[in-house]
Short mmCIF file of C-alpha atoms (C1' of nucleotides) in Angstrom, two decimals:
data_model
loop_
_atom_site.label_atom_id
_atom_site.label_comp_id
_atom_site.label_asym_id
_atom_site.label_seq_id
_atom_site.Cartn_x
_atom_site.Cartn_y
_atom_site.Cartn_z
CA UNK J 1 0.00 0.00 0.00
CA UNK J 2 1.26 3.44 -0.83
CA UNK J 3 1.04 6.50 1.37
CA UNK J 4 -2.02 8.50 2.34
CA UNK J 5 -4.20 9.93 -0.41
CA UNK J 6 -6.05 13.22 -0.41
CA UNK J 7 -9.75 13.55 0.26
CA UNK J 8 -10.05 14.94 -3.24
CA UNK J 9 -8.45 11.86 -4.74
CA UNK J 10 -10.60 9.56 -2.63
CA UNK J 11 -13.81 11.28 -3.67
CA UNK J 12 -12.74 11.16 -7.31
CA UNK J 13 -12.04 7.47 -7.20
CA UNK J 14 -13.69 5.32 -9.85
CA UNK J 15 -13.48 2.09 -7.91
CA UNK J 16 -13.42 0.89 -4.30
CA UNK J 17 -10.01 0.89 -2.64
CA UNK J 18 -9.17 -1.49 0.13
CA UNK J 19 -6.41 -0.61 2.52
CA UNK J 20 -6.18 3.13 1.95
CA UNK J 21 -5.18 5.96 4.22
CA UNK J 22 -6.46 9.52 4.59
CA UNK J 23 -5.67 12.22 7.09
CA UNK J 24 -7.11 15.59 7.92
CA UNK J 25 -9.27 17.52 10.33
CA UNK J 26 -12.65 16.59 11.77
CA UNK J 27 -15.40 18.90 10.58
CA UNK J 28 -18.25 17.24 12.42
CA UNK J 29 -19.08 13.95 13.98
CA UNK J 30 -22.45 12.25 14.43
CA UNK J 31 -23.21 9.12 16.39
CA UNK J 32 -25.34 6.34 15.09
CA UNK J 33 -26.32 3.18 16.93
CA UNK J 34 -23.21 1.09 16.40
CA UNK J 35 -20.88 3.57 14.81
CA UNK J 36 -19.95 7.19 14.31
CA UNK J 37 -19.96 9.31 11.16
CA UNK J 38 -16.93 11.57 10.88
CA UNK J 39 -16.64 14.24 8.25
CA UNK J 40 -12.98 14.54 7.36
CA UNK J 41 -11.60 17.52 5.47
CA UNK J 42 -7.99 18.04 4.40
CA UNK J 43 -8.38 21.20 2.32
CA UNK J 44 -7.63 19.39 -0.92
CA UNK J 45 -11.16 20.22 -2.02
CA UNK J 46 -14.34 21.75 -0.75
CA UNK J 47 -16.03 18.50 0.10
CA UNK J 48 -15.35 16.32 3.08
CA UNK J 49 -14.98 12.56 3.17
CA UNK J 50 -17.34 10.56 5.34
CA UNK J 51 -15.62 8.13 7.66
CA UNK J 52 -17.51 5.25 9.24
CA UNK J 53 -16.05 4.54 12.68
CA UNK J 54 -17.53 1.32 13.99
CA UNK J 55 -17.93 0.67 17.68
CA UNK J 56 -15.60 -2.31 17.33
CA UNK J 57 -12.61 0.01 16.94
CA UNK J 58 -10.30 -0.50 19.93
CA UNK J 59 -10.25 3.24 20.65
CA UNK J 60 -13.94 3.83 19.90
CA UNK J 61 -14.48 5.59 23.23
CA UNK J 62 -11.83 8.14 22.26
CA UNK J 63 -13.23 8.43 18.75
CA UNK J 64 -16.62 9.31 20.21
CA UNK J 65 -14.98 12.16 22.07
CA UNK J 66 -13.47 13.60 18.89
CA UNK J 67 -14.48 17.20 18.47
CA UNK J 68 -14.61 19.59 15.57
CA UNK J 69 -11.10 20.65 14.69
CA UNK J 70 -9.28 17.51 15.80
CA UNK J 71 -6.75 15.94 13.44
CA UNK J 72 -6.86 12.24 12.66
CA UNK J 73 -5.23 9.67 10.39
CA UNK J 74 -7.53 6.98 9.09
CA UNK J 75 -6.77 3.56 7.62
CA UNK J 76 -9.62 1.68 6.03
CA UNK J 77 -11.46 0.81 2.87
CA UNK J 78 -13.06 3.16 0.40
CA UNK J 79 -16.48 1.74 -0.37
CA UNK J 80 -19.65 2.87 -2.09
CA UNK J 81 -21.70 4.83 0.40
CA UNK J 82 -24.96 3.38 1.62
CA UNK J 83 -26.29 6.81 2.38
CA UNK J 84 -27.33 9.61 0.13
CA UNK J 85 -25.23 12.69 -0.49
CA UNK J 86 -21.92 11.03 -1.28
CA UNK J 87 -20.73 8.35 -3.62
CA UNK J 88 -17.85 7.13 -1.46
CA UNK J 89 -17.08 6.72 2.18
CA UNK J 90 -14.33 5.11 4.20
CA UNK J 91 -14.99 2.28 6.58
CA UNK J 92 -12.20 2.70 9.10
CA UNK J 93 -10.11 -0.14 10.40
CA UNK J 94 -7.95 2.20 12.43
CA UNK J 95 -8.29 5.80 13.50
CA UNK J 96 -5.25 7.49 14.95
CA UNK J 97 -6.05 10.63 16.90
CA UNK J 98 -3.17 12.87 15.91
CA UNK J 99 -4.21 16.03 17.68
CA UNK J 100 -7.39 16.47 19.74
CA UNK J 101 -9.48 19.61 19.89
CA UNK J 102 -11.88 20.92 22.52
CA UNK J 103 -15.04 22.94 22.87
CA UNK J 104 -13.13 26.23 22.80
CA UNK J 105 -12.35 25.64 19.11
CA UNK J 106 -13.89 28.75 17.53
CA UNK J 107 -15.04 27.13 14.30
CA UNK J 108 -18.08 25.25 15.43
CA UNK J 109 -20.58 23.53 13.22
CA UNK J 110 -22.66 26.56 12.44
CA UNK J 111 -22.62 29.58 10.21
CA UNK J 112 -19.99 32.19 10.93
CA UNK J 113 -19.77 35.67 9.51
CA UNK J 114 -16.70 36.65 7.47
CA UNK J 115 -16.10 39.43 10.00
CA UNK J 116 -15.78 36.97 12.85
CA UNK J 117 -13.60 34.63 10.81
CA UNK J 118 -11.33 37.55 9.97
CA UNK J 119 -10.45 37.77 13.67
CA UNK J 120 -9.21 34.19 13.57
CA UNK J 121 -7.24 34.42 10.37
CA UNK J 122 -5.04 31.51 11.46
CA UNK J 123 -8.02 29.15 11.65
CA UNK J 124 -10.31 30.48 8.96
CA UNK J 125 -8.67 28.54 6.10
CA UNK J 126 -10.26 25.52 7.77
CA UNK J 127 -13.69 26.89 6.93
CA UNK J 128 -15.45 26.05 3.68
CA UNK J 129 -15.51 29.63 2.44
CA UNK J 130 -11.88 30.46 3.10
CA UNK J 131 -10.59 27.10 2.01
CA UNK J 132 -12.29 27.78 -1.31
CA UNK J 133 -11.00 31.35 -1.52
CA UNK J 134 -7.40 30.31 -1.02
CA UNK J 135 -7.57 27.37 -3.37
CA UNK J 136 -8.86 29.77 -6.02
CA UNK J 137 -6.16 32.28 -5.11
CA UNK J 138 -3.53 29.64 -5.75
CA UNK J 139 -5.04 28.65 -9.06
CA UNK J 140 -5.43 32.26 -10.15
CA UNK J 141 -1.74 32.91 -9.53
CA UNK J 142 -0.89 29.84 -11.58
CA UNK J 143 -3.23 30.90 -14.39
CA UNK J 144 -1.56 34.29 -14.57
CA UNK J 145 1.81 32.73 -15.19
CA UNK J 146 0.29 30.33 -17.66
CA UNK J 147 -1.41 33.11 -19.60
CA UNK J 148 1.70 35.21 -20.00
CA UNK J 149 4.12 32.34 -20.50
CA UNK J 150 1.90 30.92 -23.26
CA UNK J 151 2.19 34.27 -25.02
CA UNK J 152 5.96 34.58 -24.77
CA UNK J 153 6.10 37.08 -21.93
CA UNK J 154 9.20 36.91 -19.73
CA UNK J 155 8.66 36.95 -15.98
CA UNK J 156 10.78 39.69 -14.42
CA UNK J 157 11.46 40.11 -10.71
CA UNK J 158 11.55 43.84 -10.15
CA UNK J 159 13.02 45.02 -6.84
CA UNK J 160 10.90 45.13 -3.71
CA UNK J 161 13.22 47.62 -2.05
CA UNK J 162 13.39 50.62 -4.31
CA UNK J 163 15.13 53.96 -4.35
CA UNK J 164 12.68 55.63 -6.66
CA UNK J 165 9.89 57.39 -4.85
CA UNK J 166 8.60 58.41 -8.22
CA UNK J 167 5.17 58.25 -9.80
CA UNK J 168 4.24 60.77 -7.15
CA UNK J 169 1.50 58.30 -6.41
CA UNK J 170 0.88 57.06 -2.97
CA UNK J 171 2.64 57.16 0.35
CA UNK J 172 5.65 54.88 0.70
CA UNK J 173 6.92 52.70 3.50
CA UNK J 174 10.46 53.73 4.31
CA UNK J 175 13.08 51.01 4.58
CA UNK J 176 15.87 51.92 6.95
CA UNK J 177 18.41 50.38 9.30
CA UNK J 178 19.10 53.66 11.08
CA UNK J 179 18.65 53.85 14.83
CA UNK J 180 15.34 55.67 15.13
CA UNK J 181 16.33 57.07 18.53
CA UNK J 182 19.62 58.52 17.33
CA UNK J 183 19.61 58.96 13.56
CA UNK J 184 22.56 60.73 11.97
CA UNK J 185 21.76 64.36 11.24
CA UNK J 186 22.86 66.79 8.61
CA UNK J 187 23.88 70.33 9.40
CA UNK J 188 20.30 71.57 8.95
CA UNK J 189 18.96 69.00 11.42
CA UNK J 190 17.36 66.70 8.86
CA UNK J 191 18.10 63.00 8.95
CA UNK J 192 21.12 62.08 6.86
CA UNK J 193 20.00 59.12 4.79
CA UNK J 194 23.33 59.11 3.01
CA UNK J 195 24.48 57.20 6.09
CA UNK J 196 21.63 54.71 5.83
CA UNK J 197 22.13 51.11 4.71
CA UNK J 198 21.86 51.79 0.98
CA UNK J 199 23.49 55.21 1.27
CA UNK J 200 20.23 56.82 0.22
CA UNK J 201 16.54 56.83 1.03
CA UNK J 202 14.85 53.55 0.20
CA UNK J 203 11.26 52.38 0.26
CA UNK J 204 9.10 49.35 -0.36
CA UNK J 205 8.00 49.33 -3.98
CA UNK J 206 4.68 50.82 -5.02
CA UNK J 207 5.06 49.53 -8.56
CA UNK J 208 7.54 47.66 -10.68
CA UNK J 209 6.53 49.56 -13.77
CA UNK J 210 9.58 51.72 -14.36
CA UNK J 211 11.94 48.77 -13.97
CA UNK J 212 9.53 46.70 -16.05
CA UNK J 213 9.83 49.23 -18.87
CA UNK J 214 13.59 48.74 -18.88
CA UNK J 215 13.16 45.01 -19.37
CA UNK J 216 10.40 45.39 -21.97
CA UNK J 217 12.80 47.60 -23.91
CA UNK J 218 15.12 44.59 -24.13
CA UNK J 219 13.04 41.40 -23.88
CA UNK J 220 10.06 42.90 -25.74
CA UNK J 221 7.27 41.37 -23.66
CA UNK J 222 7.58 41.03 -19.93
CA UNK J 223 5.41 40.78 -16.85
CA UNK J 224 5.95 41.18 -13.17
CA UNK J 225 3.91 39.51 -10.48
CA UNK J 226 4.76 40.29 -6.92
CA UNK J 227 3.94 42.17 -3.74
CA UNK J 228 3.36 45.89 -3.68
CA UNK J 229 3.19 48.21 -0.71
CA UNK J 230 1.33 51.46 -0.19
CA UNK J 231 1.41 53.37 3.09
CA UNK J 232 -1.94 55.01 2.43
CA UNK J 233 -4.42 55.29 5.23
CA UNK J 234 -7.13 53.75 3.11
CA UNK J 235 -10.01 52.13 4.93
CA UNK J 236 -12.12 50.51 2.27
CA UNK J 237 -13.11 47.04 1.24
CA UNK J 238 -10.92 47.35 -1.86
CA UNK J 239 -7.61 48.55 -0.41
CA UNK J 240 -4.82 46.83 1.47
CA UNK J 241 -1.36 48.10 2.30
CA UNK J 242 0.30 44.96 1.03
CA UNK J 243 -1.13 43.46 -2.12
CA UNK J 244 -0.03 41.69 -5.26
CA UNK J 245 -0.01 43.17 -8.69
CA UNK J 246 0.56 41.89 -12.19
CA UNK J 247 2.29 44.37 -14.48
CA UNK J 248 2.81 43.38 -18.09
CA UNK J 249 4.82 45.69 -20.31
CA UNK J 250 5.11 45.38 -24.09
CA UNK J 251 7.51 47.07 -26.49
CA UNK J 252 6.22 48.11 -29.92
CA UNK J 253 2.69 48.24 -28.59
CA UNK J 254 0.27 51.14 -28.56
CA UNK J 255 -2.75 51.82 -26.38
CA UNK J 256 -5.06 49.65 -28.47
CA UNK J 257 -2.79 46.66 -28.13
CA UNK J 258 -2.62 47.38 -24.42
CA UNK J 259 -6.40 47.45 -24.07
CA UNK J 260 -6.65 44.23 -26.06
CA UNK J 261 -4.24 42.50 -23.73
CA UNK J 262 -6.00 43.74 -20.60
CA UNK J 263 -9.32 42.44 -21.84
CA UNK J 264 -7.84 39.15 -22.95
CA UNK J 265 -6.13 38.71 -19.58
CA UNK J 266 -9.29 39.26 -17.55
CA UNK J 267 -11.31 36.91 -19.74
CA UNK J 268 -8.67 34.21 -19.76
CA UNK J 269 -8.40 34.25 -15.99
CA UNK J 270 -12.15 33.96 -15.52
CA UNK J 271 -12.33 31.07 -17.99
CA UNK J 272 -9.49 29.29 -16.26
CA UNK J 273 -11.09 29.54 -12.84
CA UNK J 274 -14.45 28.45 -14.23
CA UNK J 275 -12.95 25.28 -15.61
CA UNK J 276 -10.49 24.50 -12.85
CA UNK J 277 -12.29 25.66 -9.71
CA UNK J 278 -15.88 24.79 -10.58
CA UNK J 279 -16.70 23.27 -7.21
CA UNK J 280 -15.37 26.22 -5.23
CA UNK J 281 -17.13 28.66 -7.55
CA UNK J 282 -20.32 26.78 -6.82
CA UNK J 283 -19.93 27.65 -3.15
CA UNK J 284 -19.47 31.33 -3.94
CA UNK J 285 -22.51 31.36 -6.21
CA UNK J 286 -24.59 29.73 -3.52
CA UNK J 287 -23.48 31.54 -0.38
CA UNK J 288 -21.56 34.67 -1.36
CA UNK J 289 -23.11 36.13 -4.49
CA UNK J 290 -26.06 34.58 -6.27
CA UNK J 291 -25.39 36.62 -9.41
CA UNK J 292 -21.77 35.52 -9.65
CA UNK J 293 -22.12 32.82 -12.22
CA UNK J 294 -24.26 34.90 -14.56
CA UNK J 295 -21.91 37.86 -14.26
CA UNK J 296 -18.81 35.83 -15.05
CA UNK J 297 -20.48 34.27 -18.07
CA UNK J 298 -21.58 37.68 -19.24
CA UNK J 299 -18.05 39.05 -18.97
CA UNK J 300 -16.39 36.31 -20.97
CA UNK J 301 -19.12 36.22 -23.60
CA UNK J 302 -18.92 39.74 -24.97
CA UNK J 303 -16.41 42.49 -25.68
CA UNK J 304 -15.71 45.09 -23.04
CA UNK J 305 -17.14 48.50 -23.77
CA UNK J 306 -14.47 50.97 -24.78
CA UNK J 307 -15.12 54.67 -24.43
CA UNK J 308 -12.97 57.73 -24.15
CA UNK J 309 -12.95 59.78 -21.01
CA UNK J 310 -14.70 62.55 -22.95
CA UNK J 311 -17.46 60.18 -24.03
CA UNK J 312 -17.80 58.91 -20.48
CA UNK J 313 -18.25 62.44 -19.18
CA UNK J 314 -20.89 63.12 -21.86
CA UNK J 315 -22.76 59.92 -21.01
CA UNK J 316 -22.73 60.78 -17.33
CA UNK J 317 -23.93 64.30 -17.96
CA UNK J 318 -26.79 63.07 -20.12
CA UNK J 319 -27.68 60.21 -17.77
CA UNK J 320 -30.22 62.21 -15.83
CA UNK J 321 -28.80 60.55 -12.74
CA UNK J 322 -28.38 62.58 -9.58
CA UNK J 323 -24.79 62.18 -8.51
CA UNK J 324 -23.41 63.31 -5.19
CA UNK J 325 -20.37 64.65 -7.00
CA UNK J 326 -20.87 66.70 -10.13
CA UNK J 327 -19.63 65.40 -13.46
CA UNK J 328 -17.15 67.77 -15.04
CA UNK J 329 -14.54 67.46 -17.73
CA UNK J 330 -11.10 67.59 -16.18
CA UNK J 331 -12.12 65.98 -12.89
CA UNK J 332 -11.50 62.41 -11.90
CA UNK J 333 -14.40 60.05 -12.32
CA UNK J 334 -15.86 59.36 -8.90
CA UNK J 335 -16.68 55.87 -7.69
CA UNK J 336 -20.37 56.57 -8.19
CA UNK J 337 -19.68 57.61 -11.78
CA UNK J 338 -17.68 54.51 -12.51
CA UNK J 339 -20.34 52.39 -10.91
CA UNK J 340 -23.05 53.95 -13.03
CA UNK J 341 -21.11 53.26 -16.21
CA UNK J 342 -20.28 49.67 -15.49
CA UNK J 343 -23.21 48.56 -13.33
CA UNK J 344 -26.13 50.55 -14.63
CA UNK J 345 -25.41 51.75 -18.12
CA UNK J 346 -23.28 49.14 -19.86
CA UNK J 347 -23.74 46.39 -17.26
CA UNK J 348 -20.38 44.95 -18.23
CA UNK J 349 -16.68 45.82 -17.89
CA UNK J 350 -15.83 49.19 -19.40
CA UNK J 351 -12.46 50.39 -20.58
CA UNK J 352 -12.19 54.17 -20.31
CA UNK J 353 -9.24 55.73 -22.13
CA UNK J 354 -7.66 59.04 -23.13
CA UNK J 355 -7.86 60.99 -19.90
CA UNK J 356 -6.95 64.67 -19.46
CA UNK J 357 -3.24 64.82 -18.81
CA UNK J 358 -3.67 66.97 -15.71
CA UNK J 359 -5.13 64.11 -13.71
CA UNK J 360 -2.66 61.42 -14.77
CA UNK J 361 1.00 60.63 -14.00
CA UNK J 362 4.01 61.95 -15.87
CA UNK J 363 4.91 58.80 -17.78
CA UNK J 364 1.74 58.53 -19.86
CA UNK J 365 2.03 59.37 -23.52
CA UNK J 366 0.63 62.70 -24.64
CA UNK J 367 -1.91 62.39 -27.45
CA UNK J 368 -1.78 64.50 -30.60
CA UNK J 369 -4.54 66.73 -29.24
CA UNK J 370 -2.02 67.96 -26.70
CA UNK J 371 -4.61 67.65 -23.94
CA UNK J 372 -5.20 64.00 -23.25
CA UNK J 373 -2.89 61.13 -22.42
CA UNK J 374 -3.09 57.45 -23.31
CA UNK J 375 -4.37 56.29 -19.96
CA UNK J 376 -6.81 53.44 -19.73
CA UNK J 377 -8.74 52.02 -16.81
CA UNK J 378 -10.76 48.82 -16.90
CA UNK J 379 -13.78 49.15 -14.64
CA UNK J 380 -15.75 46.12 -13.56
CA UNK J 381 -19.12 45.89 -11.83
CA UNK J 382 -18.92 45.66 -8.06
CA UNK J 383 -15.27 46.51 -7.70
CA UNK J 384 -14.49 49.47 -9.92
CA UNK J 385 -10.99 49.84 -11.24
CA UNK J 386 -9.32 46.50 -11.71
CA UNK J 387 -6.75 47.52 -14.31
CA UNK J 388 -4.92 50.80 -14.76
CA UNK J 389 -2.46 51.31 -17.58
CA UNK J 390 -1.21 53.43 -20.41
CA UNK J 391 1.00 53.76 -23.41
CA UNK J 392 4.22 55.25 -22.06
CA UNK J 393 5.75 58.48 -23.29
CA UNK J 394 8.65 57.35 -25.47
CA UNK J 395 9.72 60.81 -26.71
CA UNK J 396 12.58 62.09 -24.59
CA UNK J 397 11.78 65.79 -24.82
CA UNK J 398 8.08 65.34 -24.13
CA UNK J 399 8.83 63.11 -21.16
CA UNK J 400 11.28 65.60 -19.70
CA UNK J 401 8.71 68.33 -20.11
CA UNK J 402 6.11 66.17 -18.34
CA UNK J 403 8.52 65.63 -15.46
CA UNK J 404 9.13 69.32 -15.06
CA UNK J 405 5.39 69.95 -15.04
CA UNK J 406 5.10 67.41 -12.23
CA UNK J 407 7.87 69.18 -10.28
CA UNK J 408 10.23 66.29 -10.91
CA UNK J 409 13.92 66.73 -11.70
CA UNK J 410 14.80 64.76 -14.86
CA UNK J 411 18.31 64.37 -13.48
CA UNK J 412 16.91 62.07 -10.80
CA UNK J 413 15.57 59.73 -13.45
CA UNK J 414 18.57 59.42 -15.69
CA UNK J 415 18.32 55.68 -16.07
CA UNK J 416 14.62 55.91 -16.97
CA UNK J 417 15.32 58.61 -19.54
CA UNK J 418 18.14 56.51 -20.99
CA UNK J 419 15.47 54.12 -22.22
CA UNK J 420 14.33 57.01 -24.45
CA UNK J 421 17.83 58.08 -25.38
CA UNK J 422 18.91 54.73 -26.73
CA UNK J 423 16.60 52.91 -29.08
CA UNK J 424 13.36 54.29 -27.75
CA UNK J 425 10.22 52.51 -28.81
CA UNK J 426 6.48 52.91 -28.28
CA UNK J 427 5.55 50.68 -25.39
CA UNK J 428 2.59 50.03 -23.17
CA UNK J 429 1.60 48.21 -20.04
CA UNK J 430 -0.82 48.03 -17.19
CA UNK J 431 -1.24 46.98 -13.60
CA UNK J 432 -3.81 44.36 -12.69
CA UNK J 433 -4.69 44.13 -9.03
CA UNK J 434 -4.39 40.47 -8.13
CA UNK J 435 -6.70 40.65 -5.12
CA UNK J 436 -9.26 42.70 -7.01
CA UNK J 437 -9.28 40.10 -9.74
CA UNK J 438 -9.73 37.44 -7.09
CA UNK J 439 -12.60 39.39 -5.57
CA UNK J 440 -14.23 39.67 -8.95
CA UNK J 441 -13.93 36.00 -9.70
CA UNK J 442 -15.12 34.82 -6.27
CA UNK J 443 -17.69 37.51 -5.52
CA UNK J 444 -16.05 38.10 -2.13
CA UNK J 445 -16.65 41.77 -1.44
CA UNK J 446 -13.88 42.59 1.05
CA UNK J 447 -10.22 42.49 0.05
CA UNK J 448 -9.31 41.40 3.58
CA UNK J 449 -11.07 38.12 2.87
CA UNK J 450 -9.00 37.18 -0.15
CA UNK J 451 -5.61 37.77 1.53
CA UNK J 452 -4.31 35.09 3.91
CA UNK J 453 -3.17 37.60 6.52
CA UNK J 454 -4.18 41.07 5.42
CA UNK J 455 -2.23 44.20 6.23
CA UNK J 456 -4.48 47.22 6.62
CA UNK J 457 -4.11 50.44 8.64
CA UNK J 458 -3.77 49.58 12.31
CA UNK J 459 -3.78 45.88 11.64
CA UNK J 460 -0.82 43.57 11.14
CA UNK J 461 -1.64 40.76 13.55
CA UNK J 462 -0.52 37.21 12.75
"C1'" U Q 1 -8.29 60.85 7.07
"C1'" C Q 2 -13.77 62.27 6.58
"C1'" C Q 3 -19.21 60.78 7.02
"C1'" A Q 4 -22.71 57.17 8.93
"C1'" G Q 5 -23.81 52.76 11.80
"C1'" A Q 6 -22.51 49.01 15.44
"C1'" G Q 7 -19.95 46.81 19.97
"C1'" U Q 8 -24.74 42.45 25.23
"C1'" A Q 9 -23.17 34.43 26.32
"C1'" G Q 10 -18.22 30.87 22.06
"C1'" C Q 11 -21.34 32.82 17.45
"C1'" U Q 12 -25.85 35.71 15.48
"C1'" C Q 13 -28.87 39.03 17.80
"C1'" A Q 14 -33.29 41.03 21.11
"C1'" G Q 15 -33.47 44.10 25.31
"C1'" U Q 16 -34.03 52.31 25.15
"C1'" G Q 17 -33.83 54.24 33.17
"C1'" G Q 18 -36.01 49.48 37.65
"C1'" U Q 19 -33.89 41.39 39.03
"C1'" A Q 20 -29.52 40.36 31.82
"C1'" G Q 21 -32.86 37.17 27.28
"C1'" A Q 22 -33.51 33.99 22.68
"C1'" G Q 23 -31.67 31.01 18.72
"C1'" C Q 24 -27.39 28.46 17.29
"C1'" G Q 25 -22.95 26.14 19.46
"C1'" G Q 26 -21.07 23.30 23.72
"C1'" U Q 27 -22.24 19.52 27.55
"C1'" C Q 28 -25.41 15.29 29.35
"C1'" G Q 29 -29.29 11.78 28.13
"C1'" G Q 30 -32.53 9.52 24.32
"C1'" C Q 31 -33.29 8.02 19.15
"C1'" U Q 32 -31.16 7.08 14.70
"C1'" G Q 33 -27.12 4.92 7.72
"C1'" U Q 34 -26.55 10.08 9.56
"C1'" U Q 35 -25.10 14.26 6.58
"C1'" A Q 36 -26.25 22.36 8.99
"C1'" A Q 37 -29.82 15.15 11.69
"C1'" C Q 38 -33.84 14.81 15.32
"C1'" C Q 39 -36.14 14.92 20.70
"C1'" G Q 40 -35.38 16.37 25.94
"C1'" A Q 41 -32.44 18.64 29.66
"C1'" U Q 42 -28.46 21.73 30.78
"C1'" U Q 43 -24.34 25.19 30.51
"C1'" G Q 44 -23.18 29.86 29.64
"C1'" G Q 45 -22.32 37.41 30.75
"C1'" U Q 46 -16.78 42.66 34.00
"C1'" C Q 47 -23.39 44.47 28.54
"C1'" G Q 48 -16.00 47.39 24.16
"C1'" U Q 49 -12.79 50.67 27.79
"C1'" A Q 50 -12.53 54.89 31.16
"C1'" G Q 51 -15.07 58.69 33.32
"C1'" G Q 52 -19.81 61.25 34.36
"C1'" U Q 53 -25.43 62.04 35.34
"C1'" U Q 54 -29.00 59.31 38.53
"C1'" C Q 55 -31.83 56.52 44.42
"C1'" G Q 56 -30.79 53.18 40.35
"C1'" A Q 57 -27.35 52.79 33.77
"C1'" A Q 58 -26.76 47.51 28.84
"C1'" U Q 59 -30.08 51.82 28.26
"C1'" C Q 60 -28.66 58.94 29.14
"C1'" C Q 61 -23.85 62.24 28.54
"C1'" U Q 62 -18.30 62.77 27.38
"C1'" A Q 63 -13.73 60.77 25.67
"C1'" C Q 64 -11.18 56.80 23.69
"C1'" C Q 65 -10.70 51.83 21.30
"C1'" U Q 66 -12.39 48.24 17.75
"C1'" C Q 67 -15.39 46.63 13.75
"C1'" U Q 68 -18.79 47.44 9.47
"C1'" G Q 69 -20.67 50.41 5.28
"C1'" G Q 70 -19.70 54.74 2.25
"C1'" A Q 71 -16.05 58.68 0.48
"C1'" G Q 72 -11.02 60.18 -0.92
"C1'" C Q 73 -6.39 57.78 -2.79
"C1'" C Q 74 -5.73 53.78 -6.11
"C1'" A Q 75 -4.59 48.01 -7.90
#
RNA sequence: UCCAGAGUAGCUCAGUGGUAGAGCGGUCGGCUGUUAACCGAUUGGUCGUAGGUUCGAAUCCUACCUCUGGAGCCA
């Protein structure tokens, strides 16, 4: 006999197996006249395996005291179940109690709210919902690599500790080894970071884009996929201070090619999860979001709407809708505006592009109208922005001018400007929020519930 | 950070100035190829924290903490 098999493998068996072994955690236990039913779950799949523990087991008294949460190893035979609800069950010949549990175990056999489970983040993966979420998270990460690798993109590891506090976007977490009680000072009293570990100020990355551009301008098509850190005091269901982001970057590609890739990426990922995580998706459709299945089908079945920022503003103005914030050209679209476009008007993902340059970062390419830049955001129902990207400004002089307008010193970005000095090329890319994609595909509405141990303002337990 | 709401049993909640409650869970017993089993009994509380008002506060007031929803920032 070989080693233990997973619950998933046991349930997928096509024939009885005598002399098999499974191990996992007790979900519930019920007594019958001469035996006990144990539901065993090992996280390999949503479903549990029913174990029949007969009263003839030498340690039956101990087995009857097994409580939810206990870990056991079972030897026995996989047989066709006599009961309804499952095809297979295991008649145990031996049950080893590996680790007992007791009645203080917080995950009892009843419904729990996600908010409560969030407080026990170390135990919640043992629940049906979170087991499913994190299995899907794993598969989604795999599918991302598969998607880009299939298309010849090279996976690049951009630095996590970075010296560029550029983009002007977002607060950064400082990385330092200085003694906070006695930091070295300069003559003017300011802290002298030249004496810090890297002989300069360093931070946790907020984006790998600039470094990604360097590699795209060499390997043609690249993507990054890694953690990102923002020190913003954001308290919403869609923001975390540590999250993962996918950032593809393509040389010789304009905004249209960029929008095509973003749409293809989102659709591919949904299709992959639908085929490879069907059982877990079923749980989400049933208990998290009844519309989930229909929405996912809708998204993969038809093209995303593409409209310019100007068109979006016109649509919003003509909508007759009363918005809390007024719609005006030159202002950022508010959440309520985005929601109207994607949830009420088009009822599908919407790609908005060509934004006024004043409200977008320095690196986006200026359009011929001299007013708009090649920004694009993909908005999805329920979540809002899931992708943000642009064609990058490849013209050295224009880029330098943009920097000056953003109060940036081009001298600080010499290496970035070099990419335009030597063999510059039109190139484009975007950032896809991994957790937001996971929220979209699972229907889970709070980002804290799709991250194993979420980091949010005031909260870094575990 | 701003706006709104909420903190009462392990969990979900009721209780709006006068002896702290229910359902679920847990425990014990019964029944039973059960499956969110069923039937009966039982267990369970510093009412978020600290002050204050009052003869008396879960309830009213003040501050703080935490959580939830929304906003801003964005992925």
